[in-house]
GROMACS .gro file of C-alpha atoms in nm:
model
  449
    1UNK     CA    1  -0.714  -9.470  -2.435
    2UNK     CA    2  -0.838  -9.568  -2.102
    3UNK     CA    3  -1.084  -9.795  -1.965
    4UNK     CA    4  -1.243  -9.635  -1.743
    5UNK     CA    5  -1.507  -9.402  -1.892
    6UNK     CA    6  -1.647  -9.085  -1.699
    7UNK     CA    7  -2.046  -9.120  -1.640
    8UNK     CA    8  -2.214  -8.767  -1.702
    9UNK     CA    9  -2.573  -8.630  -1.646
   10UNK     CA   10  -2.710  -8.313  -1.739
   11UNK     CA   11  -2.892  -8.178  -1.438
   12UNK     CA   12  -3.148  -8.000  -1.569
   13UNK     CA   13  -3.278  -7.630  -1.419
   14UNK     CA   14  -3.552  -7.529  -1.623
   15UNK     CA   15  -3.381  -7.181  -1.752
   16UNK     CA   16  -3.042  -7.259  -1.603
   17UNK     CA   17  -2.830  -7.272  -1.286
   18UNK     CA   18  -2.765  -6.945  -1.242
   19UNK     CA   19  -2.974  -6.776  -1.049
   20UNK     CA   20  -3.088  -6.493  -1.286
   21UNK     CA   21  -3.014  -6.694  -1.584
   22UNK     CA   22  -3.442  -6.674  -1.667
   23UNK     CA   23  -3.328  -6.287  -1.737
   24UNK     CA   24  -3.048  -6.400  -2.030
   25UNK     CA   25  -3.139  -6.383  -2.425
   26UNK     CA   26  -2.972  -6.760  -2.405
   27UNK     CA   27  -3.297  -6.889  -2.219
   28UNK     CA   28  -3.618  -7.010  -2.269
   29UNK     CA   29  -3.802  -6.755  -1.979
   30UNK     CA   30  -4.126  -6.980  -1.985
   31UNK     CA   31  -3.923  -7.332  -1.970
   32UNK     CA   32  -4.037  -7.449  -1.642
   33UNK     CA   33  -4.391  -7.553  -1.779
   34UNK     CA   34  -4.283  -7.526  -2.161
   35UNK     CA   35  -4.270  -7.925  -2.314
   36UNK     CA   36  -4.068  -7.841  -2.622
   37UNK     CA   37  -3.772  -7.686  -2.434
   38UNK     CA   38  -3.757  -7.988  -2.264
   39UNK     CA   39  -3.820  -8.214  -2.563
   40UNK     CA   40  -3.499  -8.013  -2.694
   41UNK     CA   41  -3.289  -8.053  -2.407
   42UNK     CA   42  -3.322  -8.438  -2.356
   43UNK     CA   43  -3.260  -8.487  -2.745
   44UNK     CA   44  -2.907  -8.205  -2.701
   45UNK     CA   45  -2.851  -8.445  -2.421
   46UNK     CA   46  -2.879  -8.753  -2.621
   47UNK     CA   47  -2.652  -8.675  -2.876
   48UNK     CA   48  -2.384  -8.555  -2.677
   49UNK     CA   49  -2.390  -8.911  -2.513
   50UNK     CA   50  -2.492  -8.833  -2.175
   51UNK     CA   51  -2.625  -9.091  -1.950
   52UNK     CA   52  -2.892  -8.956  -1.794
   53UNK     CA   53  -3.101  -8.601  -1.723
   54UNK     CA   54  -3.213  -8.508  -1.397
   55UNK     CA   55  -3.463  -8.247  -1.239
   56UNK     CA   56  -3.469  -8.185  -0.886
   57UNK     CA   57  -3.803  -8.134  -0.712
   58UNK     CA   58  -3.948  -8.041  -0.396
   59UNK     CA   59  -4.280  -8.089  -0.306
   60UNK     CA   60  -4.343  -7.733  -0.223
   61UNK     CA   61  -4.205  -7.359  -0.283
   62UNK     CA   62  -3.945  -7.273  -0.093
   63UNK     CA   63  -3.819  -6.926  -0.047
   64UNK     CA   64  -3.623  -6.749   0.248
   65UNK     CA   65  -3.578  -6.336   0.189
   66UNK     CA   66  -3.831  -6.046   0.177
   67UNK     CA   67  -4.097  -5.993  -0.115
   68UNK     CA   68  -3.892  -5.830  -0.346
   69UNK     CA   69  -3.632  -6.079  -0.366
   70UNK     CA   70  -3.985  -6.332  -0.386
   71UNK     CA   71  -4.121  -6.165  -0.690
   72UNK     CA   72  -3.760  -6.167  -0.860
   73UNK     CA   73  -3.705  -6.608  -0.873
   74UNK     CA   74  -3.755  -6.714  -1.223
   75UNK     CA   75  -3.821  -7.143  -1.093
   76UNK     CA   76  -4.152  -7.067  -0.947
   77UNK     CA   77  -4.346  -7.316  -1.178
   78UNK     CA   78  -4.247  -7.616  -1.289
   79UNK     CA   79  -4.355  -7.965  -1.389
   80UNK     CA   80  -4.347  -8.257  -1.140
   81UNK     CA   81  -4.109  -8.520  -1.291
   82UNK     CA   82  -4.213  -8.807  -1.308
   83UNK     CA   83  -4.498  -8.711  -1.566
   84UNK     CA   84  -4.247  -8.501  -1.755
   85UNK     CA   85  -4.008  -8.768  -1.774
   86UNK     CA   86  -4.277  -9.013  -1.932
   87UNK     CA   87  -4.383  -8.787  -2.204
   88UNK     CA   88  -3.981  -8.767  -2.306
   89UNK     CA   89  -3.880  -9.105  -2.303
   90UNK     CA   90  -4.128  -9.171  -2.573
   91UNK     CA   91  -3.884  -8.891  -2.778
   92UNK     CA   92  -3.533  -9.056  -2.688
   93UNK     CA   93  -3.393  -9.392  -2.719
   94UNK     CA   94  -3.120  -9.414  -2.534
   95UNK     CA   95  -3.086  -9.139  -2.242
   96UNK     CA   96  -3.192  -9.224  -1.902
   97UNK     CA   97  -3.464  -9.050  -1.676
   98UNK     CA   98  -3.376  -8.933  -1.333
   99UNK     CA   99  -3.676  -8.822  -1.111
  100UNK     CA  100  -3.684  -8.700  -0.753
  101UNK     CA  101  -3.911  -8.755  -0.502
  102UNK     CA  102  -3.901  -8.813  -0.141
  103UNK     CA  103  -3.939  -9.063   0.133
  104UNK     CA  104  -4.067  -8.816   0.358
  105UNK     CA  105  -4.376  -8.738   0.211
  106UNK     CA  106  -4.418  -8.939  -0.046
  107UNK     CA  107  -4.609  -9.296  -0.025
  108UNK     CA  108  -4.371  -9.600  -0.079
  109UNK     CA  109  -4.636  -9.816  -0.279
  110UNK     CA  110  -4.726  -9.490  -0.561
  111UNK     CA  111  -4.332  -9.463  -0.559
  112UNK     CA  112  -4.290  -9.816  -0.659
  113UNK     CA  113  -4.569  -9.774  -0.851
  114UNK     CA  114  -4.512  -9.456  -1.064
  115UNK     CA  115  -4.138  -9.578  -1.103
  116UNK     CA  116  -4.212  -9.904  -1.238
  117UNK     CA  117  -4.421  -9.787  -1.497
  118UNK     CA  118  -4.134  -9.511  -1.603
  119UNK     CA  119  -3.874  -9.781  -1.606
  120UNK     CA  120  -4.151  -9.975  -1.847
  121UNK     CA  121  -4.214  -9.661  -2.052
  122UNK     CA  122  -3.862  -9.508  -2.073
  123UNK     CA  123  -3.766  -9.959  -2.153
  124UNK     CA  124  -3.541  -9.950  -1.850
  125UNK     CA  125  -3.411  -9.561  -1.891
  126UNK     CA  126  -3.547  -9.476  -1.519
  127UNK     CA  127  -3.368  -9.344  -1.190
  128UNK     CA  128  -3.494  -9.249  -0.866
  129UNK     CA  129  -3.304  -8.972  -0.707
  130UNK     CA  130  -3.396  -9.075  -0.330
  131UNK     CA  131  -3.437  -8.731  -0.106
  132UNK     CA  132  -3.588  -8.679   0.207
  133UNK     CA  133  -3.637  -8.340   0.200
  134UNK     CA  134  -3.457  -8.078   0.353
  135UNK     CA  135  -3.720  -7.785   0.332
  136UNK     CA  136  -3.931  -7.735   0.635
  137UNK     CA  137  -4.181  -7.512   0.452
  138UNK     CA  138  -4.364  -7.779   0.288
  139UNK     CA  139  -4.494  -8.005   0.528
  140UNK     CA  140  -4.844  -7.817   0.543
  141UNK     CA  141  -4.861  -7.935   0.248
  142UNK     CA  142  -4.935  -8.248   0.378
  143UNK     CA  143  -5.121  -8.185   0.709
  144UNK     CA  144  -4.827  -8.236   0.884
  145UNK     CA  145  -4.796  -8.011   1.201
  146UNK     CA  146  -4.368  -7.966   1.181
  147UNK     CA  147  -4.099  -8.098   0.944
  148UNK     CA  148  -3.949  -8.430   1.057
  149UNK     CA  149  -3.609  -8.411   1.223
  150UNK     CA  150  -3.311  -8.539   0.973
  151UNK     CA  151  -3.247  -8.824   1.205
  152UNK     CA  152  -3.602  -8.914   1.199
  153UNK     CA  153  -3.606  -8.874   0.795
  154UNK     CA  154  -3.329  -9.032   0.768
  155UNK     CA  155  -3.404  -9.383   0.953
  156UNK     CA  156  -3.772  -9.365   0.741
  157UNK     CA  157  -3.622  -9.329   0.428
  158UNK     CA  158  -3.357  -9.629   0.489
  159UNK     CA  159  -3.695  -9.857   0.554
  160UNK     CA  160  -3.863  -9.667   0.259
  161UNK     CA  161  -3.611  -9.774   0.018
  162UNK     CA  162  -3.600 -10.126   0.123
  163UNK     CA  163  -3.998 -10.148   0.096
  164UNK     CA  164  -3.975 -10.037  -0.264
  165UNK     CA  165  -3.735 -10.251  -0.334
  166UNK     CA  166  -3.943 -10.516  -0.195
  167UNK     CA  167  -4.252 -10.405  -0.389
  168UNK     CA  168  -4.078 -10.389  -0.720
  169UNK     CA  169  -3.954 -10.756  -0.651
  170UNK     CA  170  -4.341 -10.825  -0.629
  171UNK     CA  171  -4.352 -11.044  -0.974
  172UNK     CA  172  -4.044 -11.252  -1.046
  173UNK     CA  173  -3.856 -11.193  -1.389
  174UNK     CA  174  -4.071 -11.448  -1.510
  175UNK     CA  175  -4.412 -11.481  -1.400
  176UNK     CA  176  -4.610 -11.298  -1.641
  177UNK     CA  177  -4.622 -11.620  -1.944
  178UNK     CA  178  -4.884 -11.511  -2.123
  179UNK     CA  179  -4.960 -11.849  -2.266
  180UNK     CA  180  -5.246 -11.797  -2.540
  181UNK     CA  181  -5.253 -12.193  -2.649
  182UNK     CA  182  -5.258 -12.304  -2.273
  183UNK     CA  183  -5.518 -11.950  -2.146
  184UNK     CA  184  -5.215 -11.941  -1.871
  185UNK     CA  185  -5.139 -11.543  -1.813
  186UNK     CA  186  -4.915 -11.543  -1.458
  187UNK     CA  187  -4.796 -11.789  -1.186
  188UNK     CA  188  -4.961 -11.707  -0.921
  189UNK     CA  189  -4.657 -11.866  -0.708
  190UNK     CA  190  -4.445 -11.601  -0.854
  191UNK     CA  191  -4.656 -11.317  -0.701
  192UNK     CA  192  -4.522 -11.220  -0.330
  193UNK     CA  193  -4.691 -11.025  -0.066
  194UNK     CA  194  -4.445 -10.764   0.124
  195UNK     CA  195  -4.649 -10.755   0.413
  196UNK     CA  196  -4.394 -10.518   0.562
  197UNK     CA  197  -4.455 -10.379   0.935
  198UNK     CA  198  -4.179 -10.183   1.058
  199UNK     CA  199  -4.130  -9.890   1.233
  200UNK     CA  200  -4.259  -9.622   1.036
  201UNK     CA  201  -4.447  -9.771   0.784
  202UNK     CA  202  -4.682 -10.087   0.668
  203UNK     CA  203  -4.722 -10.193   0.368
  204UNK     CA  204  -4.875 -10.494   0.257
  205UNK     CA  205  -4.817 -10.547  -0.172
  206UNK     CA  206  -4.824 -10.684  -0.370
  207UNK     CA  207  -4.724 -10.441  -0.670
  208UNK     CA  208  -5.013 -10.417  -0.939
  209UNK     CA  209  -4.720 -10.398  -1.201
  210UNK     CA  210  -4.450 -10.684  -1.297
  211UNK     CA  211  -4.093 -10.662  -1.206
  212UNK     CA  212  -3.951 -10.322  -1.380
  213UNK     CA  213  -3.688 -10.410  -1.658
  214UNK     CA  214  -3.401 -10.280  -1.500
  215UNK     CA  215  -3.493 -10.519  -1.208
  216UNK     CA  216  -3.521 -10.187  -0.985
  217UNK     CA  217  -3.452  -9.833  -1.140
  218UNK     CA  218  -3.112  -9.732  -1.068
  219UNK     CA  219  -3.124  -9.547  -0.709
  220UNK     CA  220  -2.935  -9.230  -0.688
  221UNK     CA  221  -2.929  -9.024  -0.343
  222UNK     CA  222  -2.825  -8.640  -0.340
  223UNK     CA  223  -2.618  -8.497  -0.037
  224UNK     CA  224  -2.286  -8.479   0.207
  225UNK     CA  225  -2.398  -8.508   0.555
  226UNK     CA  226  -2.327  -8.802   0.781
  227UNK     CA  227  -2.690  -8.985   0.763
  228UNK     CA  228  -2.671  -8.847   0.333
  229UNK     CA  229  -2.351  -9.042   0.365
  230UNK     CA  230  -2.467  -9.318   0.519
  231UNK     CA  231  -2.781  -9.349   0.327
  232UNK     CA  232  -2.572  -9.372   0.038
  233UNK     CA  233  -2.372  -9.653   0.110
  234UNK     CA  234  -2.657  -9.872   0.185
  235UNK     CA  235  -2.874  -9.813  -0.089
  236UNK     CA  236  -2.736  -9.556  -0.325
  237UNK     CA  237  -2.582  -9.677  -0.712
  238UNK     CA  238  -2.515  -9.281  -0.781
  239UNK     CA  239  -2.449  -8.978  -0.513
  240UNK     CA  240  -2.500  -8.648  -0.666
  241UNK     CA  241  -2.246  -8.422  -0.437
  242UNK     CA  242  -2.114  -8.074  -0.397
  243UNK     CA  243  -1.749  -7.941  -0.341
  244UNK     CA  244  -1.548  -7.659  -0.502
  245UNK     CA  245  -1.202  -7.824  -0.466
  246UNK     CA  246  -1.008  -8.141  -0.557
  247UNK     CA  247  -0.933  -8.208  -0.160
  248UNK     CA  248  -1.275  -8.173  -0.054
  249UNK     CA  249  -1.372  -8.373  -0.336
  250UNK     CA  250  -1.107  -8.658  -0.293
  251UNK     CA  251  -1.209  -8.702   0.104
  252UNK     CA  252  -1.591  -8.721   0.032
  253UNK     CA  253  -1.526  -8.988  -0.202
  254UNK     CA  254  -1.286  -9.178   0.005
  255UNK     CA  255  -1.558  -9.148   0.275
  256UNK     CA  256  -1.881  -9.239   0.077
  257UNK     CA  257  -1.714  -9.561  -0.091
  258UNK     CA  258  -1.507  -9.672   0.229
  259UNK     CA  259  -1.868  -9.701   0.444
  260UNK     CA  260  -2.013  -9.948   0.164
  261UNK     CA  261  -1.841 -10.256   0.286
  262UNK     CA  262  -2.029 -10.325   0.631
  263UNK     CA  263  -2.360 -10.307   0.361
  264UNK     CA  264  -2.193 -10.594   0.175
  265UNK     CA  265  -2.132 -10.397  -0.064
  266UNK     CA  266  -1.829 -10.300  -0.300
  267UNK     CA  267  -1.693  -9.925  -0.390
  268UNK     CA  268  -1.786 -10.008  -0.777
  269UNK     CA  269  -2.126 -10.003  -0.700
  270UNK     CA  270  -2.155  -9.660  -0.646
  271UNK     CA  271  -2.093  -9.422  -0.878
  272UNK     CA  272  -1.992  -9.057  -0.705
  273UNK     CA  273  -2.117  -8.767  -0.947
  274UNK     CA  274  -2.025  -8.404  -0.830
  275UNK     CA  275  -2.175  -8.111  -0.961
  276UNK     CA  276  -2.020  -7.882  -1.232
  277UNK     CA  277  -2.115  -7.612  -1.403
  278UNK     CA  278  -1.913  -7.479  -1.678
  279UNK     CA  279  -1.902  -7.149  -1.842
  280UNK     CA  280  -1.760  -7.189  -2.199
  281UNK     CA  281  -1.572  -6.999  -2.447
  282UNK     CA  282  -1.362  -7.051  -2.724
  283UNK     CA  283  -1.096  -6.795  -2.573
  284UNK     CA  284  -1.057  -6.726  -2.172
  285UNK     CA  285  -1.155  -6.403  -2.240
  286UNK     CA  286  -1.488  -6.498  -2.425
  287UNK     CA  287  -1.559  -6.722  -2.128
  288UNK     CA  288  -1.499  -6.446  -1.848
  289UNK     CA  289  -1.725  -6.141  -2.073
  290UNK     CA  290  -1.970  -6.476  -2.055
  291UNK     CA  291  -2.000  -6.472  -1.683
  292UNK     CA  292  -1.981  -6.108  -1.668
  293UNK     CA  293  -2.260  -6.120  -1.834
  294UNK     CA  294  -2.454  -6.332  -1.664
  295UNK     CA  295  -2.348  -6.193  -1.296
  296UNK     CA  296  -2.483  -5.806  -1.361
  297UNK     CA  297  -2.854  -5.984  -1.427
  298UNK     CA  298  -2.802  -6.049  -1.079
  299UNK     CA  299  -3.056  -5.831  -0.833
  300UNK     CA  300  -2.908  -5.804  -0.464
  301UNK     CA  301  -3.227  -5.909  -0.307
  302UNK     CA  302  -3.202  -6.210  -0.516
  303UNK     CA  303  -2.835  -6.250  -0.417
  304UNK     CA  304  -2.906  -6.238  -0.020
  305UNK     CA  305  -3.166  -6.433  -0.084
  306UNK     CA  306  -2.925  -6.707  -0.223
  307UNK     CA  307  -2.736  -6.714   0.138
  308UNK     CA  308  -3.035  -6.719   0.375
  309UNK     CA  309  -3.074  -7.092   0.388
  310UNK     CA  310  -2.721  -7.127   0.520
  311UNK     CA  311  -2.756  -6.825   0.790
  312UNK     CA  312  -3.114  -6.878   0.888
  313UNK     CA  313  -3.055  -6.723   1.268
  314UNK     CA  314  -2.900  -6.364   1.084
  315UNK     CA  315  -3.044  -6.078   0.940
  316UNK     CA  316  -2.853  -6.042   0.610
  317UNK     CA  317  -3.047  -5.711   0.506
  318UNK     CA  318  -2.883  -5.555   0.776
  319UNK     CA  319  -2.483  -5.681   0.674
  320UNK     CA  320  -2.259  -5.469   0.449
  321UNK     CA  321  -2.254  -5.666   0.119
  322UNK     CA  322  -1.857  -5.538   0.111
  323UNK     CA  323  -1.769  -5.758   0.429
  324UNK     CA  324  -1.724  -6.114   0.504
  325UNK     CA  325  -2.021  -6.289   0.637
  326UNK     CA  326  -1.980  -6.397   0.971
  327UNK     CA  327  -1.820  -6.772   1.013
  328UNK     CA  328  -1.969  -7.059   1.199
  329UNK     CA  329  -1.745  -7.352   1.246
  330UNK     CA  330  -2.073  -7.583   1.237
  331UNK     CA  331  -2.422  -7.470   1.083
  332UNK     CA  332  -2.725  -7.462   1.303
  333UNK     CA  333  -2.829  -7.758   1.367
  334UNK     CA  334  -3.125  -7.912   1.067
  335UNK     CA  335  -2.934  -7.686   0.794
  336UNK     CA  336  -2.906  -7.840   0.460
  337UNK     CA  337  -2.522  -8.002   0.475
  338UNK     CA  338  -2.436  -7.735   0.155
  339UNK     CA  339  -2.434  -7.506   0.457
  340UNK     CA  340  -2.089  -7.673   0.565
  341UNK     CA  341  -1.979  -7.613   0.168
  342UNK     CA  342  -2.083  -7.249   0.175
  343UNK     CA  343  -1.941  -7.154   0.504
  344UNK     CA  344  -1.606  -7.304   0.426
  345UNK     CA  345  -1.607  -7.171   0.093
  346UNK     CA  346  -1.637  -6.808   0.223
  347UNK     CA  347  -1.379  -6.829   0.501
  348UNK     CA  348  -1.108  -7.010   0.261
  349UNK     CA  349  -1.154  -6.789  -0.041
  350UNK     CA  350  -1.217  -6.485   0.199
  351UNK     CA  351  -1.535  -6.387   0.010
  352UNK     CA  352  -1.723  -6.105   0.081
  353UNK     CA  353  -2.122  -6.137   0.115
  354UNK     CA  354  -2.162  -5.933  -0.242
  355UNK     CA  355  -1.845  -6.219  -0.370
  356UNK     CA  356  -2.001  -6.513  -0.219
  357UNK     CA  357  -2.353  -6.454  -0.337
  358UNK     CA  358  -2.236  -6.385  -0.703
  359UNK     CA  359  -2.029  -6.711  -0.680
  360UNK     CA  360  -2.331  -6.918  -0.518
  361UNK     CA  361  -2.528  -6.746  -0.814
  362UNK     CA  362  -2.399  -6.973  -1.082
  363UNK     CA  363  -2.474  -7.281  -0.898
  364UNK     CA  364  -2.581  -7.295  -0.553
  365UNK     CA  365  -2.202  -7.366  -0.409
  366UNK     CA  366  -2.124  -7.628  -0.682
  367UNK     CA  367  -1.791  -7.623  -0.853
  368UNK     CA  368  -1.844  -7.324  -1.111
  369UNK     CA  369  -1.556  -7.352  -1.411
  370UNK     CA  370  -1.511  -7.085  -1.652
  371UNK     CA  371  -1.254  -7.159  -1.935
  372UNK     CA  372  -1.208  -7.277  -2.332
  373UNK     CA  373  -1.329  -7.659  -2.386
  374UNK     CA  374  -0.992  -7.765  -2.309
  375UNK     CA  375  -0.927  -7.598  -1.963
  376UNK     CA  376  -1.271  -7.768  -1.841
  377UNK     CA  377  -1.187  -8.131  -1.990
  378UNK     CA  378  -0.834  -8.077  -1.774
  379UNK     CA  379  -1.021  -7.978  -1.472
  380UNK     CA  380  -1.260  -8.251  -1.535
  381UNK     CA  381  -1.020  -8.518  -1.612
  382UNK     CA  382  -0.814  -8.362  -1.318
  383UNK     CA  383  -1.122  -8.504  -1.054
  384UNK     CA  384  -1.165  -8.832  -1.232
  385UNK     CA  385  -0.813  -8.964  -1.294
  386UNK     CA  386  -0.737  -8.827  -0.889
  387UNK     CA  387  -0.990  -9.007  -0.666
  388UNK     CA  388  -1.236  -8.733  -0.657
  389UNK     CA  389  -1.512  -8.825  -0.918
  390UNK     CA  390  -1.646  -9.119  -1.145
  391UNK     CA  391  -1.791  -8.876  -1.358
  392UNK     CA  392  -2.005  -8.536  -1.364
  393UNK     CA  393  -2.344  -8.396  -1.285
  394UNK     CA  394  -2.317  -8.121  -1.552
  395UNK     CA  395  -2.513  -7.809  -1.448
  396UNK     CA  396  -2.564  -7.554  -1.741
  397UNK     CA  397  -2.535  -7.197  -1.645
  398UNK     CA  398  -2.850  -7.083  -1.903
  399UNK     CA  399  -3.076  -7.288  -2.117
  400UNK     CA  400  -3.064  -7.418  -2.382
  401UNK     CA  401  -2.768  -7.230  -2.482
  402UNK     CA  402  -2.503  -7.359  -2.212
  403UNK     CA  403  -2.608  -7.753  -2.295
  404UNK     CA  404  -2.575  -7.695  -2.682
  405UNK     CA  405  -2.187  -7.537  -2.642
  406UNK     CA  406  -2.114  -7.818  -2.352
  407UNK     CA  407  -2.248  -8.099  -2.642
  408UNK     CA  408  -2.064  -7.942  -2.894
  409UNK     CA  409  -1.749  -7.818  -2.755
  410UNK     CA  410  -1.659  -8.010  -2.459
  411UNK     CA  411  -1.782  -8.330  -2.550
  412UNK     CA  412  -1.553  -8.405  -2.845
  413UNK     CA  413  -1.285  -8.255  -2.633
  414UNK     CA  414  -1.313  -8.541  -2.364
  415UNK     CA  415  -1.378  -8.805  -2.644
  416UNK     CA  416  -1.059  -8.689  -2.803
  417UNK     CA  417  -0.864  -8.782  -2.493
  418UNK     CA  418  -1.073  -9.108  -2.455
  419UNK     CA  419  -1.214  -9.016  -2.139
  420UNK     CA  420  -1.550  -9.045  -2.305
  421UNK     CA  421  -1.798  -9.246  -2.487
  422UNK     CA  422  -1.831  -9.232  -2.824
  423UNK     CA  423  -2.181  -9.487  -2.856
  424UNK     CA  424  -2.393  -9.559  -2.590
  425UNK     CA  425  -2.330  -9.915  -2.459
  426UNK     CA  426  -2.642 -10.030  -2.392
  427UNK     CA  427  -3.041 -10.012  -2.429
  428UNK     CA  428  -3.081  -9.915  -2.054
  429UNK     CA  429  -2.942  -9.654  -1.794
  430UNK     CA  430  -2.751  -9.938  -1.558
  431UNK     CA  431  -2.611 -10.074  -1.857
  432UNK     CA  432  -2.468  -9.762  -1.987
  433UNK     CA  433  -2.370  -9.690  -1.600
  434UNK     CA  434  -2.221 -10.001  -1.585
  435UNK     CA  435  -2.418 -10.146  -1.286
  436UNK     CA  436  -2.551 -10.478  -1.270
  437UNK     CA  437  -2.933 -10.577  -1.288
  438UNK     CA  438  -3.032 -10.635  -0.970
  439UNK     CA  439  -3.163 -11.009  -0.837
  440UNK     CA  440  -3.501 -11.010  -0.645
  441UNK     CA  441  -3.462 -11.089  -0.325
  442UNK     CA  442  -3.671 -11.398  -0.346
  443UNK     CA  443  -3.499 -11.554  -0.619
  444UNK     CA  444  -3.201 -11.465  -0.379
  445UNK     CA  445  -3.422 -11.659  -0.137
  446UNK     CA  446  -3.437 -11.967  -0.325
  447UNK     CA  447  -3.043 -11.989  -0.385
  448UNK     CA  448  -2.968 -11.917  -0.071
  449UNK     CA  449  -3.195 -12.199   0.044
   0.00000   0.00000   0.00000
C-alpha cells in the first residue's frame, strides 16, 4: 500500500467528451440545462470517491466551421456554474465544486463574492478554476471592441487573483462573535479595506461576506503555455493539463512544479491533474466495438470543425481528409497552447486530417485510453508512480453511462492496488486534496510584525 494517494475529478461535459457523444443511446441529449442529470452525476461521483467535479465555461458561444457543422454541436446550452454548483452541494456531502470563470471579463469583487458564498453553501466543497479566456468571439459580449492580448490577460489575471484573495481575507477567522448576552455581532477591527489600485484594476472592499471556510476556495488554473505556466506557479493549488504521452507529461510537470520556488512556494502545493478519458470494457475487444461506436456518430463537418481552432489561417474544407494536415513548428501567434498538443500529435503519430479529427473527437487532444479496468489503472498508475501526474481529471466519453462504468469498474481496480481512497478524508475539498487552509494575509501581518 502506498502513501501517496492519486487526487481525481470528474470533468464534467454535459452529454460527454466526445464530440458526438449527445447522438449515443448512453446520453442524456437534453443534459446541458437538465438538473437531474446533473444531480445524478455529482452523487455517481460521490460514491466513487472523487474529489471534486468540474464544468468548464466560457462566457460566450464559440464556434469556428460553416453552418452545417454549427447546427450539428450538441453543448450549445448550458448552465453557468456557479448557480448549478449551489443547487448540488445541497445534494452531496462530501464532493467538491469546481467552477470556472474568468479574470478577463469577469469582476474581481462578484468573483469573491459568488465564491464565498459557494464555499459557505457547498461547507468548504468550492474551487475556482482561474481562466482568462482564450476565445476572442466573446468580448462583444461585454462592449469590448477586441479580445485582450494573452500577455495583457495574463498580467490582469495575476493582479485579479491576488485582489480576491485579498477580498476574501476581508473578515478575519474570527470576527463575526455573535455575542447575544453582550448585543456584540463583529469586531469592527477585524474588518479590512483592500483599497487596491494597481494597474488594471481598483478595488476598494471590503467583502460583504466573512472569511470563506476553506480560508480561500482552492484555486485551480487550466493550461500549458508559458504565462498558463507561470500563472500556475504563483497562484495555482491544481493545473488541469493536456498531453497524450508519458514524456510530454513528465516535462510539463517537471516544468510547472520547478517555477514554484521563486513564488515561495513548494512543489506539494500544487497538485498537476491531466486529462483522461477512458473508454471501458470488460474485454479489449468490448472496449474497441465501444469506440467504434461512438466514432461513426461522428459528422465530417463536425470533425473539421474540431481542428479549426488550431489552423485558424487554413481552409480545411478545401484539404483531403486522407492526408496529413500541414505542420507548423509554432502555432500562430494568440492560439490556444492545445494548438502545440494537436500539431505535435499529428506529425508524431502521422495522422491524417480524417485520423486526427476522430482522435481529437473523444476529447479535444487529451489522453484518450481504451482498454479493460485493468489496462487503464496500469496506464494511470503508469503517470502517477513516473513523475507525470498527482492524479486525474477524468473525462467521460458519454453521459451518464461512461461515469457509472469508470465508478464501478475502475475505481475498485485502483483501490485494489492502494492507489486510491477508500473514505473521503475530510469534510472539505483542500482537506481531501491535502492542501493546507490558507492564513489571511493580515493575520500573516501581525506575526510577521
Amino acid at each position: 500500500m502506498t502513501q501517496r494517494k492519486l487526487r481525481l475529478g470528474a470533468f464534467i461535459m454535459a452529454t460527454g467528451h466526445h464530440i458526438a457523444a449527445w447522438r449515443h443511446p448512453g446520453a442524456q441529449a437534453d443534459a446541458g440545462i437538465n438538473i437531474d442529470h446533473y444531480i445524478a452525476l455529482a452523487k455517481t461521483a460521490e460514491r466513487g470517491l472523487f474529489d471534486q467535479v468540474f464544468v468548464a465555461d466560457s462566457p460566450g458561444i464559440k464556434h469556428t466551421g460553416d453552418e452545417e457543422s454549427f447546427s450539428r454541436q450538441g453543448r450549445m446550452s448550458h448552465f453557468e456554474p456557479v448557480t448549478l454548483w449551489a443547487a448540488l452541494s445541497a445534494v452531496t456531502q462530501h464532493i467538491g465544486f469546481v467552477a470556472t470563470a474568468s479574470t478577463t471579463y469577469e469582476d474581481p469583487f462578484l468573483l469573491a463574492r459568488k465564491f464565498a458564498s459557494l464555499d459557505h453553501i457547498s461547507k468548504g466543497r468550492a474551487a475556482w478554476n482561474v481562466v482568462t479566456t482564450s476565445a476572442d468571439s466573446v468580448h462583444g459580449n461585454f462592449g469590448l471592441a477586441a479580445h485582450p492580448d494573452p500577455a495583457v490577460r495574463y498580467e490582469r489575471a495575476h493582479e485579479f487573483v491576488d485582489v480576491v484573495k485579498g477580498l476574501w481575507d476581508s473578515f478575519d477567522d474570527d470576527a463575526l462573535v455573535r455575542d447575544r448576552a453582550s448585543g456584540v455581532y463583529f469586531d469592527p477591527q477585524k474588518l479590512h479595506k483592500l483599497n487596491h489600485v494597481g494597474k488594471h484594476l481598483k478595488v476598494e472592499g471590503p467583502l460583504n461576506i466573512e472569511r470563506p471556510p476553506q480560508g480561500y476556495p482552492v484555486i485551480v488554473q487550466a493550461g500549458s503555455s508559458e504565462d498558463g505556466k507561470e500563472l500556475a506557479a504563483a497562484t495555482a493549488e491544481a493545473i488541469f493539463t493536456a498531453w497524450t504521452s508519458l514524456a510530454e507529461a513528465q516535462a510539463f510537470y517537471s516544468d510547472v512544479k520547478g517555477r514554484m520556488a521563486r513564488y515561495g512556494r513548494r512543489p506539494e502545493e500544487l497538485l498537476v491533474l491531466p486529462g483522461i478519458s477512458p473508454v471501458i470494457g470488460r474485454t479489449q475487444e468490448e472496449a474497441e466495438a465501444k469506440w467504434a461506436e461512438l466514432q461513426a456518430l461522428i459528422h465530417p463537418s463536425v470533425g473539421l470543425a474540431t481542428l479549426a481552432p488550431f489552423w485558424p489561417l487554413d481552409e480545411l474544407q478545401r484539404w483531403d481528409l486522407d492526408a496529413p494536415p500541414p505542420y507548423y513548428p509554432e502555432p500562430p501567434k494568440g492560439v490556444n497552447s492545445r494548438a502545440h498538443v494537436v500539431i505535435e500529435l499529428a506529425r508524431r503519430e502521422r495522422y491524417t486530417l480524417r485520423q486526427l479529427y476522430e482522435y481529437l473527437a473523444g476529447a479535444r487532444g487529451h489522453w484518450v485510453v481504451i482498454g479493460t479496468p485493468e489496462t487503464i489503472a496500469d496506464r494511470m498508475q503508469e503517470w502517477f508512480e513516473n513523475g507525470a501526474a498527482d492524479g486525474f481529471n477524468v473525462m467521460p466519453p458519454v453521459l451518464p453511462q461512461s461515469l457509472d462504468e469508470f465508478v464501478d469498474l475502475v475505481i475498485p481496480e485502483l483501490q485494489r492496488r492502494g492507489l486510491f481512497r477508500t473514505a473521503y478524508e475530510g469534510s472539505t475539498l483542500r482537506e481531501n486534496l491535502g492542501l493546507a487552509r490558507p492564513e489571511s494575509r493580515y493575520a500573516h501581518a501581525v506575526k510577521a510584525a
